XYZ file of C-alpha atoms in Angstrom:
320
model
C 23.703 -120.104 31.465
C 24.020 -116.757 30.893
C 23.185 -113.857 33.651
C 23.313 -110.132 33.151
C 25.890 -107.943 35.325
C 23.992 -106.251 38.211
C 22.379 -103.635 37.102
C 22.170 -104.147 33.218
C 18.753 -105.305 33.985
C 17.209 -102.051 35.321
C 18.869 -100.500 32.235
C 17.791 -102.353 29.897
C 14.162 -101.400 31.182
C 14.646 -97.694 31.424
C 15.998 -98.150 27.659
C 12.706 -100.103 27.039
C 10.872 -97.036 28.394
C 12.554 -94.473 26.592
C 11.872 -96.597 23.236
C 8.717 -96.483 23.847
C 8.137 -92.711 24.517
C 9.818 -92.294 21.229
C 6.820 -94.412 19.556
C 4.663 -91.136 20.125
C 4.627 -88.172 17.457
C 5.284 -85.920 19.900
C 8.616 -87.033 21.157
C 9.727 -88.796 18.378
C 12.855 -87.172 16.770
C 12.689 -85.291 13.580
C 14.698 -86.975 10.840
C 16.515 -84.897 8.260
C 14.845 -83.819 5.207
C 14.982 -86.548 2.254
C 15.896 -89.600 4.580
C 13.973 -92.204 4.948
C 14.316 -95.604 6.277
C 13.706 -98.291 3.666
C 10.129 -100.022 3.676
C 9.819 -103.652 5.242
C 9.256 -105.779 2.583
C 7.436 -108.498 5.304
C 4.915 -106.588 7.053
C 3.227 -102.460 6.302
C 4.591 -100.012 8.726
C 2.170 -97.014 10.346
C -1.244 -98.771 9.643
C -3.534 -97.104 11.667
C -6.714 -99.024 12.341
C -9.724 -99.070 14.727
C -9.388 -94.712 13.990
C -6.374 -95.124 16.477
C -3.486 -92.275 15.007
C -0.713 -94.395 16.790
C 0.277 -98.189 15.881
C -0.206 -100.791 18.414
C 3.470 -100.967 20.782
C 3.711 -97.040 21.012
C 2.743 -97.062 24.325
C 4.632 -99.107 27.257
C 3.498 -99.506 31.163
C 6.322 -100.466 32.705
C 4.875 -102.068 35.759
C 2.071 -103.681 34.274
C 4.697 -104.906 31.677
C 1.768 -104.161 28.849
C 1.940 -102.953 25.418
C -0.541 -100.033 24.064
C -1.328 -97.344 21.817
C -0.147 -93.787 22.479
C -3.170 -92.219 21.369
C -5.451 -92.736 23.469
C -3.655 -94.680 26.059
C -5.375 -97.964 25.762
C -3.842 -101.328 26.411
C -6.670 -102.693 24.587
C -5.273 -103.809 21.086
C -8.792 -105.075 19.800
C -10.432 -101.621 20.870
C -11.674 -98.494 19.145
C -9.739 -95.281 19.639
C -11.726 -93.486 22.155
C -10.327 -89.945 21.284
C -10.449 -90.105 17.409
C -12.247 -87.606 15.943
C -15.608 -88.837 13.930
C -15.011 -89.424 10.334
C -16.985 -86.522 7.779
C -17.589 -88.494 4.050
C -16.871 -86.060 1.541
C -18.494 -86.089 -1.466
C -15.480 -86.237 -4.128
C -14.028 -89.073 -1.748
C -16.799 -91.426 -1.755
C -15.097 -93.314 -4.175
C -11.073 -93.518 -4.461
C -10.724 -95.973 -7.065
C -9.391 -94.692 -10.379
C -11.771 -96.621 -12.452
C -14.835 -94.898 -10.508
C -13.565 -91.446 -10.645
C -13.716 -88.418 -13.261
C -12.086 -84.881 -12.373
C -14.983 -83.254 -14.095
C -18.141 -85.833 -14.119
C -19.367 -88.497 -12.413
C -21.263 -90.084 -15.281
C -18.190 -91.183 -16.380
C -17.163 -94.267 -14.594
C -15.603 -97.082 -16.724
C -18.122 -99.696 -15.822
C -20.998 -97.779 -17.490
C -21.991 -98.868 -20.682
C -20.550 -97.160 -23.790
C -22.544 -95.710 -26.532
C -21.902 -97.176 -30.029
C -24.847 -95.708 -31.562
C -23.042 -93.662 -34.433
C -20.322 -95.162 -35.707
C -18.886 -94.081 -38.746
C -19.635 -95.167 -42.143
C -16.338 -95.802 -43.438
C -12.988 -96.823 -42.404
C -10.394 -94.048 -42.537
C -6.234 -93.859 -42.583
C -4.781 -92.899 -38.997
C -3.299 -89.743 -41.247
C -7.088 -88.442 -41.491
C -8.577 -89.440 -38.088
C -7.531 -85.744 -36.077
C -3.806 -85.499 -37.895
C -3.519 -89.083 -36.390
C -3.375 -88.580 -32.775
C -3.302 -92.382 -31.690
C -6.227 -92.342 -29.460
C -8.226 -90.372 -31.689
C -7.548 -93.160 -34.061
C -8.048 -96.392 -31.772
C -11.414 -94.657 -30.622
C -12.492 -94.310 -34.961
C -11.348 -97.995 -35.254
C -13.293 -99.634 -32.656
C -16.596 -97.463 -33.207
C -16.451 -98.727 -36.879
C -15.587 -101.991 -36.391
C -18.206 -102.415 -34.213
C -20.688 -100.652 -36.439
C -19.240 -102.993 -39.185
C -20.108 -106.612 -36.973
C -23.607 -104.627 -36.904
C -24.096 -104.344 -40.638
C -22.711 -107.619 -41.391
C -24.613 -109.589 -38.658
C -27.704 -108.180 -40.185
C -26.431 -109.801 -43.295
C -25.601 -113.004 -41.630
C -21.843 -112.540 -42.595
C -21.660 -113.016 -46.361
C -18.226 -114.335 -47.639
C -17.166 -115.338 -43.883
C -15.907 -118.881 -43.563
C -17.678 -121.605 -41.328
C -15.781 -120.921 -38.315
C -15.043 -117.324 -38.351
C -19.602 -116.716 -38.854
C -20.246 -119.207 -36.023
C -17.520 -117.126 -33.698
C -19.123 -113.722 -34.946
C -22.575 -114.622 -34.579
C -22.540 -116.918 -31.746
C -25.227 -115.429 -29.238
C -23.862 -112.732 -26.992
C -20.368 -112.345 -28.704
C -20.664 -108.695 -29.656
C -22.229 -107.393 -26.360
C -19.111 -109.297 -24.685
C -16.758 -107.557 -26.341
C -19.059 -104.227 -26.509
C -18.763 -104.729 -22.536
C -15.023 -105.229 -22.359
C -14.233 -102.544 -24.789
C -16.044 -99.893 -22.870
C -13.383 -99.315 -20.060
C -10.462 -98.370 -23.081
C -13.031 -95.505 -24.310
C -13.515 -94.402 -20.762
C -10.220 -94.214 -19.988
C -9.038 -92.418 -23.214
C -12.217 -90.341 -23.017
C -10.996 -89.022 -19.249
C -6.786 -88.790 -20.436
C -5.795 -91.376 -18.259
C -2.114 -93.449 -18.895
C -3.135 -96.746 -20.530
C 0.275 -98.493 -18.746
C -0.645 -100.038 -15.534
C 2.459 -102.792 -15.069
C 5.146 -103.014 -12.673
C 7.241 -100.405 -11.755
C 11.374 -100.740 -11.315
C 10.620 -99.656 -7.554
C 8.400 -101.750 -6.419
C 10.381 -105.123 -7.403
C 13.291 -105.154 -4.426
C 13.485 -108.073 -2.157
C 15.378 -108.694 1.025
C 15.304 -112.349 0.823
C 16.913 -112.816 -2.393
C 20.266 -112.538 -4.233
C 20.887 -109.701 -6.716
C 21.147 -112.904 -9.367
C 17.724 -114.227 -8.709
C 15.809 -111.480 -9.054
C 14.205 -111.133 -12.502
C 15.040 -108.360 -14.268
C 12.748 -104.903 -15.095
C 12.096 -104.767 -18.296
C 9.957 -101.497 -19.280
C 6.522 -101.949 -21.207
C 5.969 -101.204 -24.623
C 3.076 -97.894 -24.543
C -0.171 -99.902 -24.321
C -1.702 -96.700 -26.314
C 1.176 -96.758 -29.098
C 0.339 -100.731 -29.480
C -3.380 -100.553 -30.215
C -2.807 -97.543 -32.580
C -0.317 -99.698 -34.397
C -2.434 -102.541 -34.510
C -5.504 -100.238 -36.022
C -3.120 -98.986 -38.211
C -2.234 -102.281 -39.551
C -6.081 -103.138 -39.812
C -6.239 -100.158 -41.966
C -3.372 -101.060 -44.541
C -3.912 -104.863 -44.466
C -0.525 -105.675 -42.341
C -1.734 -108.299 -39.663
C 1.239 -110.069 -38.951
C 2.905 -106.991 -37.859
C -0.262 -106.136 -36.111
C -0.119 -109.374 -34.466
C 4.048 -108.583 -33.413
C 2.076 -105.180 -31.628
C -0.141 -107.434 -30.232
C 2.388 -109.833 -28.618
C 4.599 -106.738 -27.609
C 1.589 -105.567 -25.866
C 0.318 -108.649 -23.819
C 3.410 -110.524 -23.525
C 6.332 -108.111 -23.645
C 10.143 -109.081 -23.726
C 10.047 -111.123 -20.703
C 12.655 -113.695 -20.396
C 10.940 -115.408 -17.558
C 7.698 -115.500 -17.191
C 7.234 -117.011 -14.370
C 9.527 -117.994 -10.896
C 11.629 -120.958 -11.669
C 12.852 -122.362 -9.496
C 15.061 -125.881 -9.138
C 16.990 -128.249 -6.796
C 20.070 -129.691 -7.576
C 21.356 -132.773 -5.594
C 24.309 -131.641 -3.791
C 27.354 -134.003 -2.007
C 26.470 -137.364 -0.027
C 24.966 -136.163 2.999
C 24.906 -132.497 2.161
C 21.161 -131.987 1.566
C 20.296 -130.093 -1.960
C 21.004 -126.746 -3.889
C 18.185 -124.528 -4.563
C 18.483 -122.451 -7.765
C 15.825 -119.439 -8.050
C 15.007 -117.216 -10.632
C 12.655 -115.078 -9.828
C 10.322 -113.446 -12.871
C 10.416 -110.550 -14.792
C 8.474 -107.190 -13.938
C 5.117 -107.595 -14.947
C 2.669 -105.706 -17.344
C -0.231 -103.879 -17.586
C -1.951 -107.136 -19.507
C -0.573 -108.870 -16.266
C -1.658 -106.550 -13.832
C -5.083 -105.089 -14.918
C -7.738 -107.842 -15.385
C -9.784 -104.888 -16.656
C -7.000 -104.104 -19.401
C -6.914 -107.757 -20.253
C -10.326 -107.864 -21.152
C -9.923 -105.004 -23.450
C -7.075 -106.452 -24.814
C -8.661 -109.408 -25.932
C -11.760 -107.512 -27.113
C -9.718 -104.990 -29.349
C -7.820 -108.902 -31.133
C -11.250 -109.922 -31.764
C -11.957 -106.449 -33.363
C -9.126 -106.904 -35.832
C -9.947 -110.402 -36.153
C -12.947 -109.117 -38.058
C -11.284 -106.338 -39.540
C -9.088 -109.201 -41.166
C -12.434 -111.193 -42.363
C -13.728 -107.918 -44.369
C -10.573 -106.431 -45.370
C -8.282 -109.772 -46.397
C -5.003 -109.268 -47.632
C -5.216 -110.714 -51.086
C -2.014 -109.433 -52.621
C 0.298 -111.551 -50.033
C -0.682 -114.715 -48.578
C 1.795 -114.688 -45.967
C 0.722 -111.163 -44.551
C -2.349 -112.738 -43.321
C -2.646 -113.972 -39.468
C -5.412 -116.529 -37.941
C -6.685 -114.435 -34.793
């Protein structure tokens, strides 16, 4: 079995020690400017809880042979930090989530019901809508088409087939989609980026192989999508509005999804895994808010398509 040399035992203790001074702020060494150690991907580093400012293992008693936090010298891991200072709520931190927030207003939260009282009578070109900014444009082709499922609801959908009038005027459809649509108006109303997915430095992992990881493949501009499929409303194109559609929701993913599959290896030699891990994900696969929106704005030009067919080509025209 294996025994230390005399003496390596008290040092490895006193090296214990001084690791453990080093947990503390104060006596921790100053690393250079732009270096930084990379992030754990298995467990969150410096999460302070319980109001304590130092992590639980900063502080070491030797002869009790107990763990503790620095802070407030405590060996007490479930306790509350009995020298933090008492929390003040300020009044533009209330609320840190980006959907709840406004720089200028707090009537402005996404989850607030959006006003489609005027809507405009007539369906305009992006080149007229405010020199066709696209969401200037996306914002004039939602408020109409919603105005428009108004109108023709009142008219119980004249010249819509069987199945498109029962989807249209099935009880609580347009209030749905009123609902879901509201957090795109918001967020255009208040400037914020429409592209929530994945970012390229978020997607690094220890535990696999630089061949099974999926690859990063950058969105398509949620914004630029939804103005192109308005667009198409507008000049009758709805398979390409469709092809904005799928760019938007699905991407150019490869994979999907993790595959991953074992391979019988020799006699006796167990089995061969084979991973490949999936592709960086979207804002449709990321946001559940943005989803919603997503599939409220396809039923939008679903009914754009029932009141503005394309009668000169068949084969421009796409089942929503």
């Amino acid at each position: 079995p294996f025994s230390p040399e005399p003496g390596r035992m008290s040092e490895s203790v006193g090296h214990l020690c001084a690791l453990a001074r080093l947990g503390s702020s104060e006596s921790r060494p100053a690393m250079s400017e732009g270096c930084h150690l990379r992030e754990s991907t298995l467990f969150k580093e410096d999460v302070f809880t319980d109001g304590h400012s130092s992590v639980w293992g900063s502080l070491y008693d030797p002869a009790a042979q107990r763990w503790g936090y620095a802070c407030c010298k405590s060996f007490d891991r479930g306790s509350k930090c009995s020298v933090a200072k008492p929390e003040v709520a300020k009044a533009d931190d209330a609320d840190s989530g980006i959907e709840k927030t406004s720089p200028n207003s707090a009537d402005m939260a996404e989850d607030l019901p959006w006003d489609f009282s005027n809507t405009p009578p007539q369906f305009l070109p992006q080149a007229e809508v405010q020199k066709g900014q696209p969401a200037a444009y996306i914002d004039h082709f939602v408020h109409f088409m919603v105005g428009e499922w108004i109108r023709q609801r009142e008219l119980k959908f004249p010249g819509f087939g069987d199945f498109e009038r029962n989807s249209f005027q099935s009880k609580g459809a347009l209030e749905e989609v009123a609902k879901a649509i509201g957090p795109l108006l918001w967020r255009m109303k208040k400037g914020e980026s429409l592209d929530r997915g994945e970012k390229n430095d978020v997607r690094l992992s220890r535990e696999t192989r630089t061949s099974m990881e999926g690859k990063f493949v950058k969105e398509k501009s949620v914004l630029k999508q939804l103005c192109i499929m308005a667009a198409m409303g507008y000049d009758r194109e709805y398979h390409t509005a469709h092809e904005a559609y799928m760019h938007m929701t699905f991407g150019n993913k490869m994979w999907n999804l993790t595959h991953v599959a074992h391979v019988a290896a020799c006699t006796m030699k167990g089995a061969r895994e084979y991973r490949r891990n999936r592709d960086s994900l979207n804002t449709y696969d990321m946001d559940p808010v943005s989803q919603k929106y997503m599939h409220a704005f396809k039923k939008l030009l679903h009914l754009c398509q029932c009141i503005r067919p394309n009668t000169e080509d068949s084969g421009k025209n796409f089942k929503m």
